[in-house]
mmCIF file of N, CA and C in Angstrom:
data_model
loop_
_atom_site.group_PDB
_atom_site.id
_atom_site.type_symbol
_atom_site.label_atom_id
_atom_site.label_comp_id
_atom_site.label_asym_id
_atom_site.label_seq_id
_atom_site.Cartn_x
_atom_site.Cartn_y
_atom_site.Cartn_z
ATOM 1 N N ALA A 1185 9.250 107.544 2.346
ATOM 2 C CA ALA A 1185 10.641 107.096 2.232
ATOM 3 C C ALA A 1185 11.363 107.975 1.216
ATOM 4 N N PHE A 1186 12.640 108.166 1.457
ATOM 5 C CA PHE A 1186 13.453 109.004 0.584
ATOM 6 C C PHE A 1186 14.141 108.118 -0.450
ATOM 7 N N SER A 1187 14.395 108.683 -1.641
ATOM 8 C CA SER A 1187 15.120 107.925 -2.658
ATOM 9 C C SER A 1187 16.588 107.820 -2.250
ATOM 10 N N ALA A 1188 17.292 106.855 -2.799
ATOM 11 C CA ALA A 1188 18.679 106.557 -2.409
ATOM 12 C C ALA A 1188 19.618 107.742 -2.618
ATOM 13 N N GLY A 1189 19.379 108.570 -3.609
ATOM 14 C CA GLY A 1189 20.285 109.671 -3.903
ATOM 15 C C GLY A 1189 19.942 110.981 -3.209
ATOM 16 N N THR A 1190 18.955 110.992 -2.348
ATOM 17 C CA THR A 1190 18.521 112.222 -1.695
ATOM 18 C C THR A 1190 19.589 112.714 -0.723
ATOM 19 N N ARG A 1191 19.981 113.983 -0.859
ATOM 20 C CA ARG A 1191 20.985 114.586 0.025
ATOM 21 C C ARG A 1191 20.408 115.718 0.873
ATOM 22 N N THR A 1192 19.348 116.378 0.356
ATOM 23 C CA THR A 1192 18.774 117.526 1.046
ATOM 24 C C THR A 1192 17.252 117.425 1.029
ATOM 25 N N LEU A 1193 16.643 117.764 2.159
ATOM 26 C CA LEU A 1193 15.182 117.852 2.236
ATOM 27 C C LEU A 1193 14.821 119.313 2.408
ATOM 28 N N ARG A 1194 13.894 119.780 1.602
ATOM 29 C CA ARG A 1194 13.479 121.174 1.711
ATOM 30 C C ARG A 1194 12.634 121.396 2.965
ATOM 31 N N CYS A 1195 11.725 120.444 3.262
ATOM 32 C CA CYS A 1195 10.841 120.620 4.411
ATOM 33 C C CYS A 1195 10.405 119.250 4.924
ATOM 34 N N LEU A 1196 10.515 119.051 6.228
ATOM 35 C CA LEU A 1196 10.056 117.817 6.870
ATOM 36 C C LEU A 1196 9.100 118.227 7.976
ATOM 37 N N ARG A 1197 7.850 117.772 7.876
ATOM 38 C CA ARG A 1197 6.826 118.117 8.858
ATOM 39 C C ARG A 1197 6.260 116.842 9.464
ATOM 40 N N GLY A 1198 5.777 116.986 10.697
ATOM 41 C CA GLY A 1198 5.134 115.851 11.334
ATOM 42 C C GLY A 1198 4.643 116.213 12.717
ATOM 43 N N TYR A 1199 4.211 115.194 13.440
ATOM 44 C CA TYR A 1199 3.730 115.358 14.802
ATOM 45 C C TYR A 1199 4.449 114.371 15.704
ATOM 46 N N LEU A 1200 4.792 114.816 16.881
ATOM 47 C CA LEU A 1200 5.434 113.974 17.874
ATOM 48 C C LEU A 1200 4.441 113.755 19.006
ATOM 49 N N PRO A 1201 3.995 112.492 19.234
ATOM 50 C CA PRO A 1201 3.047 112.257 20.327
ATOM 51 C C PRO A 1201 3.764 112.282 21.681
ATOM 52 N N VAL A 1202 3.204 113.018 22.636
ATOM 53 C CA VAL A 1202 3.783 113.146 23.972
ATOM 54 C C VAL A 1202 2.690 112.894 25.003
ATOM 55 N N ASP A 1203 2.971 112.018 25.976
ATOM 56 C CA ASP A 1203 2.020 111.741 27.056
ATOM 57 C C ASP A 1203 2.265 112.699 28.214
ATOM 58 N N TYR A 1204 1.199 113.309 28.708
ATOM 59 C CA TYR A 1204 1.260 114.178 29.869
ATOM 60 C C TYR A 1204 0.435 113.549 30.989
ATOM 61 N N ALA A 1205 0.911 113.687 32.215
ATOM 62 C CA ALA A 1205 0.154 113.172 33.356
ATOM 63 C C ALA A 1205 -1.043 114.075 33.613
ATOM 64 N N ARG A 1206 -2.207 113.474 33.714
ATOM 65 C CA ARG A 1206 -3.412 114.227 34.049
ATOM 66 C C ARG A 1206 -3.734 114.041 35.529
ATOM 67 N N ARG A 1207 -3.575 112.811 36.031
ATOM 68 C CA ARG A 1207 -3.871 112.507 37.427
ATOM 69 C C ARG A 1207 -2.811 111.557 37.973
ATOM 70 N N GLU A 1208 -2.371 111.795 39.217
ATOM 71 C CA GLU A 1208 -1.365 110.951 39.863
ATOM 72 C C GLU A 1208 -1.862 110.531 41.242
ATOM 73 N N THR A 1209 -1.400 109.363 41.675
ATOM 74 C CA THR A 1209 -1.654 108.903 43.033
ATOM 75 C C THR A 1209 -0.313 108.786 43.733
ATOM 76 N N ARG A 1210 -0.255 109.328 44.935
ATOM 77 C CA ARG A 1210 0.993 109.317 45.696
ATOM 78 C C ARG A 1210 0.798 108.471 46.945
ATOM 79 N N LEU A 1211 1.669 107.476 47.115
ATOM 80 C CA LEU A 1211 1.634 106.612 48.292
ATOM 81 C C LEU A 1211 2.862 106.931 49.139
ATOM 82 N N VAL A 1212 2.654 107.162 50.432
ATOM 83 C CA VAL A 1212 3.738 107.487 51.348
ATOM 84 C C VAL A 1212 3.753 106.439 52.454
ATOM 85 N N LEU A 1213 4.886 105.755 52.588
ATOM 86 C CA LEU A 1213 5.064 104.773 53.644
ATOM 87 C C LEU A 1213 6.056 105.342 54.653
ATOM 88 N N GLN A 1214 5.543 105.753 55.815
ATOM 89 C CA GLN A 1214 6.388 106.327 56.862
ATOM 90 C C GLN A 1214 7.224 105.228 57.513
ATOM 91 N N ASN A 1215 8.474 105.527 57.856
ATOM 92 C CA ASN A 1215 9.390 104.586 58.509
ATOM 93 C C ASN A 1215 9.334 103.206 57.857
ATOM 94 N N PRO A 1216 9.806 103.089 56.614
ATOM 95 C CA PRO A 1216 9.703 101.810 55.917
ATOM 96 C C PRO A 1216 10.469 100.698 56.636
ATOM 97 N N VAL A 1217 9.830 99.543 56.785
ATOM 98 C CA VAL A 1217 10.445 98.348 57.371
ATOM 99 C C VAL A 1217 10.019 97.153 56.523
ATOM 100 N N LYS A 1218 10.736 96.040 56.657
ATOM 101 C CA LYS A 1218 10.387 94.830 55.919
ATOM 102 C C LYS A 1218 8.968 94.409 56.296
ATOM 103 N N GLY A 1219 8.153 94.168 55.288
ATOM 104 C CA GLY A 1219 6.773 93.775 55.511
ATOM 105 C C GLY A 1219 5.806 94.938 55.616
ATOM 106 N N GLY A 1220 6.311 96.176 55.670
ATOM 107 C CA GLY A 1220 5.438 97.349 55.738
ATOM 108 C C GLY A 1220 4.707 97.549 54.427
ATOM 109 N N SER A 1221 3.453 98.016 54.509
ATOM 110 C CA SER A 1221 2.694 98.251 53.278
ATOM 111 C C SER A 1221 1.680 99.364 53.496
ATOM 112 N N VAL A 1222 1.250 99.917 52.373
ATOM 113 C CA VAL A 1222 0.217 100.950 52.361
ATOM 114 C C VAL A 1222 -0.513 100.819 51.020
ATOM 115 N N SER A 1223 -1.813 101.135 51.006
ATOM 116 C CA SER A 1223 -2.546 101.088 49.745
ATOM 117 C C SER A 1223 -3.488 102.277 49.651
ATOM 118 N N GLU A 1224 -3.745 102.655 48.400
ATOM 119 C CA GLU A 1224 -4.649 103.773 48.140
ATOM 120 C C GLU A 1224 -5.149 103.652 46.712
ATOM 121 N N GLY A 1225 -6.448 103.783 46.534
ATOM 122 C CA GLY A 1225 -7.042 103.758 45.202
ATOM 123 C C GLY A 1225 -6.771 102.471 44.439
ATOM 124 N N GLY A 1226 -6.657 101.342 45.122
ATOM 125 C CA GLY A 1226 -6.388 100.067 44.461
ATOM 126 C C GLY A 1226 -4.925 99.807 44.181
ATOM 127 N N ILE A 1227 -4.051 100.772 44.497
ATOM 128 C CA ILE A 1227 -2.611 100.612 44.306
ATOM 129 C C ILE A 1227 -2.008 100.235 45.651
ATOM 130 N N LYS A 1228 -1.184 99.184 45.672
ATOM 131 C CA LYS A 1228 -0.589 98.726 46.926
ATOM 132 C C LYS A 1228 0.930 98.789 46.838
ATOM 133 N N LEU A 1229 1.544 99.387 47.855
ATOM 134 C CA LEU A 1229 2.992 99.478 47.986
ATOM 135 C C LEU A 1229 3.406 98.613 49.159
ATOM 136 N N SER A 1230 4.363 97.713 48.955
ATOM 137 C CA SER A 1230 4.851 96.883 50.057
ATOM 138 C C SER A 1230 6.366 96.756 49.987
ATOM 139 N N VAL A 1231 6.995 96.655 51.161
ATOM 140 C CA VAL A 1231 8.444 96.532 51.263
ATOM 141 C C VAL A 1231 8.772 95.054 51.483
ATOM 142 N N GLY A 1232 9.570 94.487 50.584
ATOM 143 C CA GLY A 1232 9.947 93.085 50.685
ATOM 144 C C GLY A 1232 11.257 92.878 51.407
ATOM 145 N N HIS A 1233 12.177 93.824 51.308
ATOM 146 C CA HIS A 1233 13.493 93.710 51.945
ATOM 147 C C HIS A 1233 13.936 95.100 52.373
ATOM 148 N N PHE A 1234 14.472 95.190 53.583
ATOM 149 C CA PHE A 1234 15.000 96.465 54.072
ATOM 150 C C PHE A 1234 16.205 96.168 54.947
ATOM 151 N N ASP A 1235 17.340 96.774 54.633
ATOM 152 C CA ASP A 1235 18.554 96.598 55.425
ATOM 153 C C ASP A 1235 19.245 97.946 55.536
ATOM 154 N N ALA A 1236 19.197 98.542 56.738
ATOM 155 C CA ALA A 1236 19.798 99.864 56.947
ATOM 156 C C ALA A 1236 21.321 99.800 56.881
ATOM 157 N N GLU A 1237 21.917 98.671 57.299
ATOM 158 C CA GLU A 1237 23.380 98.554 57.237
ATOM 159 C C GLU A 1237 23.876 98.475 55.805
ATOM 160 N N GLU A 1238 23.203 97.671 54.984
ATOM 161 C CA GLU A 1238 23.572 97.564 53.570
ATOM 162 C C GLU A 1238 23.039 98.730 52.758
ATOM 163 N N GLN A 1239 22.168 99.517 53.348
ATOM 164 C CA GLN A 1239 21.549 100.675 52.707
ATOM 165 C C GLN A 1239 20.859 100.270 51.407
ATOM 166 N N HIS A 1240 19.952 99.293 51.558
ATOM 167 C CA HIS A 1240 19.218 98.778 50.402
ATOM 168 C C HIS A 1240 17.791 98.446 50.812
ATOM 169 N N LEU A 1241 16.876 98.714 49.891
ATOM 170 C CA LEU A 1241 15.455 98.472 50.126
ATOM 171 C C LEU A 1241 14.851 97.931 48.830
ATOM 172 N N GLN A 1242 13.958 96.960 48.944
ATOM 173 C CA GLN A 1242 13.226 96.461 47.783
ATOM 174 C C GLN A 1242 11.741 96.658 48.047
ATOM 175 N N ALA A 1243 11.065 97.248 47.094
ATOM 176 C CA ALA A 1243 9.637 97.521 47.237
ATOM 177 C C ALA A 1243 8.907 97.058 45.988
ATOM 178 N N SER A 1244 7.638 96.667 46.172
ATOM 179 C CA SER A 1244 6.784 96.252 45.057
ATOM 180 C C SER A 1244 5.550 97.136 45.020
ATOM 181 N N VAL A 1245 5.126 97.462 43.815
ATOM 182 C CA VAL A 1245 3.902 98.228 43.616
ATOM 183 C C VAL A 1245 2.956 97.367 42.783
ATOM 184 N N LEU A 1246 1.789 97.042 43.362
ATOM 185 C CA LEU A 1246 0.760 96.300 42.644
ATOM 186 C C LEU A 1246 -0.279 97.289 42.134
ATOM 187 N N LEU A 1247 -0.526 97.261 40.833
ATOM 188 C CA LEU A 1247 -1.484 98.170 40.216
ATOM 189 C C LEU A 1247 -2.796 97.439 39.977
ATOM 190 N N PRO A 1248 -3.932 98.120 40.072
ATOM 191 C CA PRO A 1248 -5.212 97.472 39.799
ATOM 192 C C PRO A 1248 -5.340 97.145 38.312
ATOM 193 N N GLU A 1249 -6.238 96.239 37.997
ATOM 194 C CA GLU A 1249 -6.426 95.837 36.603
ATOM 195 C C GLU A 1249 -6.865 96.995 35.721
ATOM 196 N N SER A 1250 -7.506 98.002 36.297
ATOM 197 C CA SER A 1250 -7.947 99.151 35.492
ATOM 198 C C SER A 1250 -6.751 99.874 34.875
ATOM 199 N N LEU A 1251 -5.590 99.815 35.536
ATOM 200 C CA LEU A 1251 -4.382 100.407 34.946
ATOM 201 C C LEU A 1251 -3.722 99.408 34.011
ATOM 202 N N GLY A 1252 -3.849 98.129 34.300
ATOM 203 C CA GLY A 1252 -3.434 97.046 33.416
ATOM 204 C C GLY A 1252 -1.993 97.079 32.971
ATOM 205 N N PRO A 1253 -1.504 95.963 32.408
ATOM 206 C CA PRO A 1253 -0.110 95.868 31.977
ATOM 207 C C PRO A 1253 0.254 96.868 30.893
ATOM 208 N N GLY A 1254 -0.700 97.251 30.035
ATOM 209 C CA GLY A 1254 -0.402 98.216 28.981
ATOM 210 C C GLY A 1254 -0.079 99.594 29.514
ATOM 211 N N ARG A 1255 -0.431 99.861 30.770
ATOM 212 C CA ARG A 1255 -0.209 101.180 31.346
ATOM 213 C C ARG A 1255 1.144 101.298 32.048
ATOM 214 N N TYR A 1256 1.915 100.220 32.078
ATOM 215 C CA TYR A 1256 3.205 100.271 32.776
ATOM 216 C C TYR A 1256 4.175 101.245 32.126
ATOM 217 N N ALA A 1257 3.898 101.655 30.897
ATOM 218 C CA ALA A 1257 4.767 102.629 30.244
ATOM 219 C C ALA A 1257 4.632 104.001 30.904
ATOM 220 N N LEU A 1258 3.543 104.219 31.648
ATOM 221 C CA LEU A 1258 3.369 105.495 32.327
ATOM 222 C C LEU A 1258 4.361 105.604 33.478
ATOM 223 N N PRO A 1259 4.787 106.804 33.795
ATOM 224 C CA PRO A 1259 5.825 106.956 34.811
ATOM 225 C C PRO A 1259 5.374 106.536 36.213
ATOM 226 N N VAL A 1260 6.235 105.790 36.868
ATOM 227 C CA VAL A 1260 6.104 105.471 38.282
ATOM 228 C C VAL A 1260 7.430 105.890 38.896
ATOM 229 N N ARG A 1261 7.375 106.829 39.831
ATOM 230 C CA ARG A 1261 8.599 107.349 40.439
ATOM 231 C C ARG A 1261 8.681 106.913 41.900
ATOM 232 N N ALA A 1262 9.892 106.619 42.333
ATOM 233 C CA ALA A 1262 10.124 106.256 43.727
ATOM 234 C C ALA A 1262 11.206 107.173 44.273
ATOM 235 N N ARG A 1263 11.037 107.589 45.525
ATOM 236 C CA ARG A 1263 12.080 108.396 46.164
ATOM 237 C C ARG A 1263 12.049 108.141 47.667
ATOM 238 N N LEU A 1264 13.159 108.407 48.299
ATOM 239 C CA LEU A 1264 13.286 108.284 49.746
ATOM 240 C C LEU A 1264 13.445 109.666 50.340
ATOM 241 N N ALA A 1265 12.849 109.886 51.499
ATOM 242 C CA ALA A 1265 13.020 111.145 52.231
ATOM 243 C C ALA A 1265 13.797 110.817 53.502
ATOM 244 N N PHE A 1266 14.807 111.622 53.797
ATOM 245 C CA PHE A 1266 15.662 111.413 54.955
ATOM 246 C C PHE A 1266 15.429 112.494 55.997
ATOM 247 N N PRO A 1267 15.928 112.281 57.224
ATOM 248 C CA PRO A 1267 15.765 113.295 58.264
ATOM 249 C C PRO A 1267 16.335 114.637 57.811
ATOM 250 N N PRO A 1268 15.820 115.744 58.351
ATOM 251 C CA PRO A 1268 16.310 117.074 57.964
ATOM 252 C C PRO A 1268 17.820 117.190 58.194
ATOM 253 N N GLY A 1269 18.495 117.818 57.252
ATOM 254 C CA GLY A 1269 19.931 118.037 57.362
ATOM 255 C C GLY A 1269 20.766 116.885 56.837
ATOM 256 N N ILE A 1270 20.148 115.763 56.488
ATOM 257 C CA ILE A 1270 20.874 114.608 55.965
ATOM 258 C C ILE A 1270 20.705 114.571 54.454
ATOM 259 N N LYS A 1271 21.823 114.451 53.751
ATOM 260 C CA LYS A 1271 21.778 114.340 52.296
ATOM 261 C C LYS A 1271 22.284 112.956 51.916
ATOM 262 N N ALA A 1272 21.687 112.371 50.903
ATOM 263 C CA ALA A 1272 22.098 111.047 50.449
ATOM 264 C C ALA A 1272 21.918 110.937 48.950
ATOM 265 N N ARG A 1273 22.770 110.138 48.351
ATOM 266 C CA ARG A 1273 22.637 109.822 46.934
ATOM 267 C C ARG A 1273 21.768 108.573 46.848
ATOM 268 N N VAL A 1274 20.715 108.614 46.059
ATOM 269 C CA VAL A 1274 19.764 107.509 45.973
ATOM 270 C C VAL A 1274 19.758 106.978 44.543
ATOM 271 N N GLU A 1275 19.842 105.664 44.395
ATOM 272 C CA GLU A 1275 19.760 105.016 43.091
ATOM 273 C C GLU A 1275 18.536 104.117 43.075
ATOM 274 N N VAL A 1276 17.705 104.272 42.061
ATOM 275 C CA VAL A 1276 16.468 103.503 41.940
ATOM 276 C C VAL A 1276 16.540 102.668 40.672
ATOM 277 N N SER A 1277 16.275 101.368 40.811
ATOM 278 C CA SER A 1277 16.257 100.453 39.665
ATOM 279 C C SER A 1277 14.885 99.810 39.551
ATOM 280 N N PRO A 1278 14.014 100.321 38.661
ATOM 281 C CA PRO A 1278 12.691 99.701 38.506
ATOM 282 C C PRO A 1278 12.746 98.498 37.570
ATOM 283 N N GLN A 1279 11.926 97.493 37.859
ATOM 284 C CA GLN A 1279 11.779 96.321 37.001
ATOM 285 C C GLN A 1279 10.298 95.994 36.916
ATOM 286 N N THR A 1280 9.873 95.577 35.731
ATOM 287 C CA THR A 1280 8.468 95.220 35.525
ATOM 288 C C THR A 1280 8.339 93.715 35.461
ATOM 289 N N GLU A 1281 7.464 93.179 36.291
ATOM 290 C CA GLU A 1281 7.112 91.767 36.222
ATOM 291 C C GLU A 1281 5.622 91.695 35.969
ATOM 292 N N GLU A 1282 5.142 90.499 35.665
ATOM 293 C CA GLU A 1282 3.722 90.350 35.379
ATOM 294 C C GLU A 1282 2.893 90.778 36.580
ATOM 295 N N GLY A 1283 2.102 91.830 36.408
ATOM 296 C CA GLY A 1283 1.193 92.269 37.451
ATOM 297 C C GLY A 1283 1.781 93.189 38.507
ATOM 298 N N ARG A 1284 3.072 93.492 38.454
ATOM 299 C CA ARG A 1284 3.632 94.387 39.468
ATOM 300 C C ARG A 1284 4.910 95.067 38.980
ATOM 301 N N LEU A 1285 5.270 96.129 39.685
ATOM 302 C CA LEU A 1285 6.518 96.850 39.452
ATOM 303 C C LEU A 1285 7.388 96.665 40.687
ATOM 304 N N ASP A 1286 8.645 96.282 40.499
ATOM 305 C CA ASP A 1286 9.573 96.105 41.611
ATOM 306 C C ASP A 1286 10.640 97.183 41.551
ATOM 307 N N PHE A 1287 10.968 97.721 42.720
ATOM 308 C CA PHE A 1287 12.008 98.739 42.822
ATOM 309 C C PHE A 1287 13.103 98.247 43.748
ATOM 310 N N GLY A 1288 14.341 98.320 43.298
ATOM 311 C CA GLY A 1288 15.491 98.134 44.161
ATOM 312 C C GLY A 1288 16.056 99.518 44.410
ATOM 313 N N ILE A 1289 16.131 99.928 45.666
ATOM 314 C CA ILE A 1289 16.554 101.291 45.992
ATOM 315 C C ILE A 1289 17.755 101.218 46.931
ATOM 316 N N SER A 1290 18.845 101.871 46.553
ATOM 317 C CA SER A 1290 20.052 101.933 47.382
ATOM 318 C C SER A 1290 20.353 103.383 47.676
ATOM 319 N N TRP A 1291 21.017 103.633 48.802
ATOM 320 C CA TRP A 1291 21.380 104.998 49.143
ATOM 321 C C TRP A 1291 22.742 105.016 49.819
ATOM 322 N N ALA A 1292 23.376 106.159 49.759
ATOM 323 C CA ALA A 1292 24.678 106.366 50.395
ATOM 324 C C ALA A 1292 24.694 107.774 50.961
ATOM 325 N N PRO A 1293 25.086 107.916 52.246
ATOM 326 C CA PRO A 1293 25.133 109.253 52.842
ATOM 327 C C PRO A 1293 26.215 110.114 52.191
ATOM 328 N N LEU A 1294 25.910 111.387 52.058
ATOM 329 C CA LEU A 1294 26.876 112.357 51.538
ATOM 330 C C LEU A 1294 27.361 113.225 52.680
ATOM 331 N N GLY A 1295 28.583 113.713 52.596
ATOM 332 C CA GLY A 1295 29.106 114.600 53.627
ATOM 333 C C GLY A 1295 28.417 115.941 53.592
ATOM 334 N N GLY A 1296 28.254 116.532 54.757
ATOM 335 C CA GLY A 1296 27.646 117.857 54.835
ATOM 336 C C GLY A 1296 28.668 118.928 54.485
ATOM 337 N N GLY A 1297 28.228 120.155 54.438
ATOM 338 C CA GLY A 1297 29.117 121.263 54.114
ATOM 339 C C GLY A 1297 30.199 121.480 55.168
ATOM 340 N N ASN A 1298 29.966 121.005 56.416
ATOM 341 C CA ASN A 1298 30.942 121.217 57.486
ATOM 342 C C ASN A 1298 31.958 120.077 57.578
ATOM 343 N N GLY A 1299 31.931 119.126 56.642
ATOM 344 C CA GLY A 1299 32.904 118.045 56.628
ATOM 345 C C GLY A 1299 32.472 116.819 57.422
ATOM 346 N N ASN A 1300 31.350 116.904 58.136
ATOM 347 C CA ASN A 1300 30.873 115.749 58.891
ATOM 348 C C ASN A 1300 30.138 114.791 57.971
ATOM 349 N N LEU A 1301 30.350 113.504 58.210
ATOM 350 C CA LEU A 1301 29.642 112.496 57.434
ATOM 351 C C LEU A 1301 28.348 112.126 58.132
ATOM 352 N N ALA A 1302 27.369 111.727 57.348
ATOM 353 C CA ALA A 1302 26.102 111.248 57.906
ATOM 354 C C ALA A 1302 26.346 109.875 58.543
ATOM 355 N N PRO A 1303 25.524 109.461 59.484
ATOM 356 C CA PRO A 1303 25.714 108.161 60.116
ATOM 357 C C PRO A 1303 25.652 107.026 59.105
ATOM 358 N N LYS A 1304 26.428 105.942 59.380
ATOM 359 C CA LYS A 1304 26.478 104.815 58.447
ATOM 360 C C LYS A 1304 25.162 104.076 58.361
ATOM 361 N N ASN A 1305 24.456 103.910 59.468
ATOM 362 C CA ASN A 1305 23.174 103.211 59.464
ATOM 363 C C ASN A 1305 22.037 104.186 59.183
ATOM 364 N N LEU A 1306 22.213 104.987 58.175
ATOM 365 C CA LEU A 1306 21.222 105.992 57.805
ATOM 366 C C LEU A 1306 19.939 105.312 57.357
ATOM 367 N N LYS A 1307 18.834 105.660 57.989
ATOM 368 C CA LYS A 1307 17.541 105.075 57.675
ATOM 369 C C LYS A 1307 16.618 106.169 57.155
ATOM 370 N N PRO A 1308 15.953 105.935 56.013
ATOM 371 C CA PRO A 1308 15.046 106.961 55.478
ATOM 372 C C PRO A 1308 13.810 107.130 56.349
ATOM 373 N N ASP A 1309 13.285 108.358 56.382
ATOM 374 C CA ASP A 1309 12.047 108.648 57.115
ATOM 375 C C ASP A 1309 10.833 108.049 56.420
ATOM 376 N N CYS A 1310 10.822 108.129 55.089
ATOM 377 C CA CYS A 1310 9.673 107.597 54.363
ATOM 378 C C CYS A 1310 10.046 107.237 52.930
ATOM 379 N N LEU A 1311 9.225 106.377 52.346
ATOM 380 C CA LEU A 1311 9.328 105.969 50.953
ATOM 381 C C LEU A 1311 8.106 106.544 50.244
ATOM 382 N N VAL A 1312 8.345 107.251 49.146
ATOM 383 C CA VAL A 1312 7.260 107.894 48.404
ATOM 384 C C VAL A 1312 7.233 107.318 46.995
ATOM 385 N N ILE A 1313 6.071 106.803 46.601
ATOM 386 C CA ILE A 1313 5.868 106.283 45.250
ATOM 387 C C ILE A 1313 4.773 107.120 44.594
ATOM 388 N N THR A 1314 5.034 107.591 43.386
ATOM 389 C CA THR A 1314 4.044 108.359 42.633
ATOM 390 C C THR A 1314 3.712 107.581 41.361
ATOM 391 N N VAL A 1315 2.426 107.315 41.151
ATOM 392 C CA VAL A 1315 1.957 106.545 39.998
ATOM 393 C C VAL A 1315 1.029 107.427 39.173
ATOM 394 N N VAL A 1316 1.298 107.531 37.881
ATOM 395 C CA VAL A 1316 0.403 108.258 36.985
ATOM 396 C C VAL A 1316 -0.786 107.345 36.703
ATOM 397 N N THR A 1317 -1.977 107.773 37.090
ATOM 398 C CA THR A 1317 -3.171 106.945 36.912
ATOM 399 C C THR A 1317 -4.007 107.366 35.707
ATOM 400 N N GLU A 1318 -3.765 108.563 35.212
ATOM 401 C CA GLU A 1318 -4.481 109.012 34.017
ATOM 402 C C GLU A 1318 -3.583 109.965 33.251
ATOM 403 N N SER A 1319 -3.523 109.777 31.944
ATOM 404 C CA SER A 1319 -2.696 110.654 31.121
ATOM 405 C C SER A 1319 -3.477 111.083 29.892
ATOM 406 N N VAL A 1320 -2.943 112.070 29.232
ATOM 407 C CA VAL A 1320 -3.527 112.551 27.988
ATOM 408 C C VAL A 1320 -2.386 112.661 26.982
ATOM 409 N N GLN A 1321 -2.671 112.298 25.732
ATOM 410 C CA GLN A 1321 -1.645 112.367 24.706
ATOM 411 C C GLN A 1321 -1.889 113.587 23.825
ATOM 412 N N ARG A 1322 -0.854 114.360 23.672
ATOM 413 C CA ARG A 1322 -0.913 115.543 22.799
ATOM 414 C C ARG A 1322 0.053 115.321 21.640
ATOM 415 N N LYS A 1323 -0.319 115.859 20.492
ATOM 416 C CA LYS A 1323 0.558 115.789 19.327
ATOM 417 C C LYS A 1323 1.217 117.149 19.146
ATOM 418 N N ILE A 1324 2.517 117.142 19.274
ATOM 419 C CA ILE A 1324 3.294 118.378 19.140
ATOM 420 C C ILE A 1324 3.789 118.461 17.690
ATOM 421 N N PRO A 1325 3.407 119.510 16.962
ATOM 422 C CA PRO A 1325 3.865 119.619 15.568
ATOM 423 C C PRO A 1325 5.338 120.041 15.501
ATOM 424 N N PHE A 1326 6.021 119.552 14.477
ATOM 425 C CA PHE A 1326 7.393 119.998 14.232
ATOM 426 C C PHE A 1326 7.575 120.233 12.738
ATOM 427 N N GLU A 1327 8.557 121.066 12.432
ATOM 428 C CA GLU A 1327 8.889 121.354 11.036
ATOM 429 C C GLU A 1327 10.370 121.674 10.946
ATOM 430 N N PHE A 1328 11.062 120.983 10.045
ATOM 431 C CA PHE A 1328 12.488 121.227 9.795
ATOM 432 C C PHE A 1328 12.622 121.634 8.338
ATOM 433 N N ARG A 1329 13.460 122.641 8.085
ATOM 434 C CA ARG A 1329 13.676 123.115 6.722
ATOM 435 C C ARG A 1329 15.153 122.973 6.357
ATOM 436 N N GLU A 1330 15.366 122.683 5.084
ATOM 437 C CA GLU A 1330 16.713 122.554 4.511
ATOM 438 C C GLU A 1330 17.599 121.613 5.349
ATOM 439 N N LEU A 1331 17.205 120.350 5.388
ATOM 440 C CA LEU A 1331 17.962 119.320 6.104
ATOM 441 C C LEU A 1331 18.948 118.646 5.170
ATOM 442 N N GLU A 1332 20.166 118.448 5.633
ATOM 443 C CA GLU A 1332 21.148 117.694 4.867
ATOM 444 C C GLU A 1332 21.215 116.296 5.444
ATOM 445 N N LEU A 1333 21.079 115.286 4.597
ATOM 446 C CA LEU A 1333 21.143 113.901 5.017
ATOM 447 C C LEU A 1333 22.575 113.396 4.887
ATOM 448 N N LYS A 1334 22.998 112.610 5.860
ATOM 449 C CA LYS A 1334 24.355 112.052 5.808
ATOM 450 C C LYS A 1334 24.291 110.553 5.666
#
């Protein structure tokens, strides 16, 4: 801790812990529909709600106990893949509940370069979830010299 009158630090050193993914599991659900599911390595992906008109999808990811609730801080990414030539803006809202991760995913078609709009009932080709199953923590050293405190 610094004393109350400290205005300048000559040198501040430390380590910043950073988690890196060592191993990932990727689950791909082709043509997602309500009730569709896929599992791999004890991880299960299931679709609870799908509406192409509202352009909204809800999916749940159940992780095995070996990953446990303490591992939810590790990255879990969700993305949608659309037919070739179709571009869409995708918004993903992850939520953690006891024993599972829930994703609310919405999308909106974007206009192409030729001014044509994508169809309104745009349906994604697949839902891809990537779960980090093993990570390693590295300590990155840092050093700051001649810091002015405000």
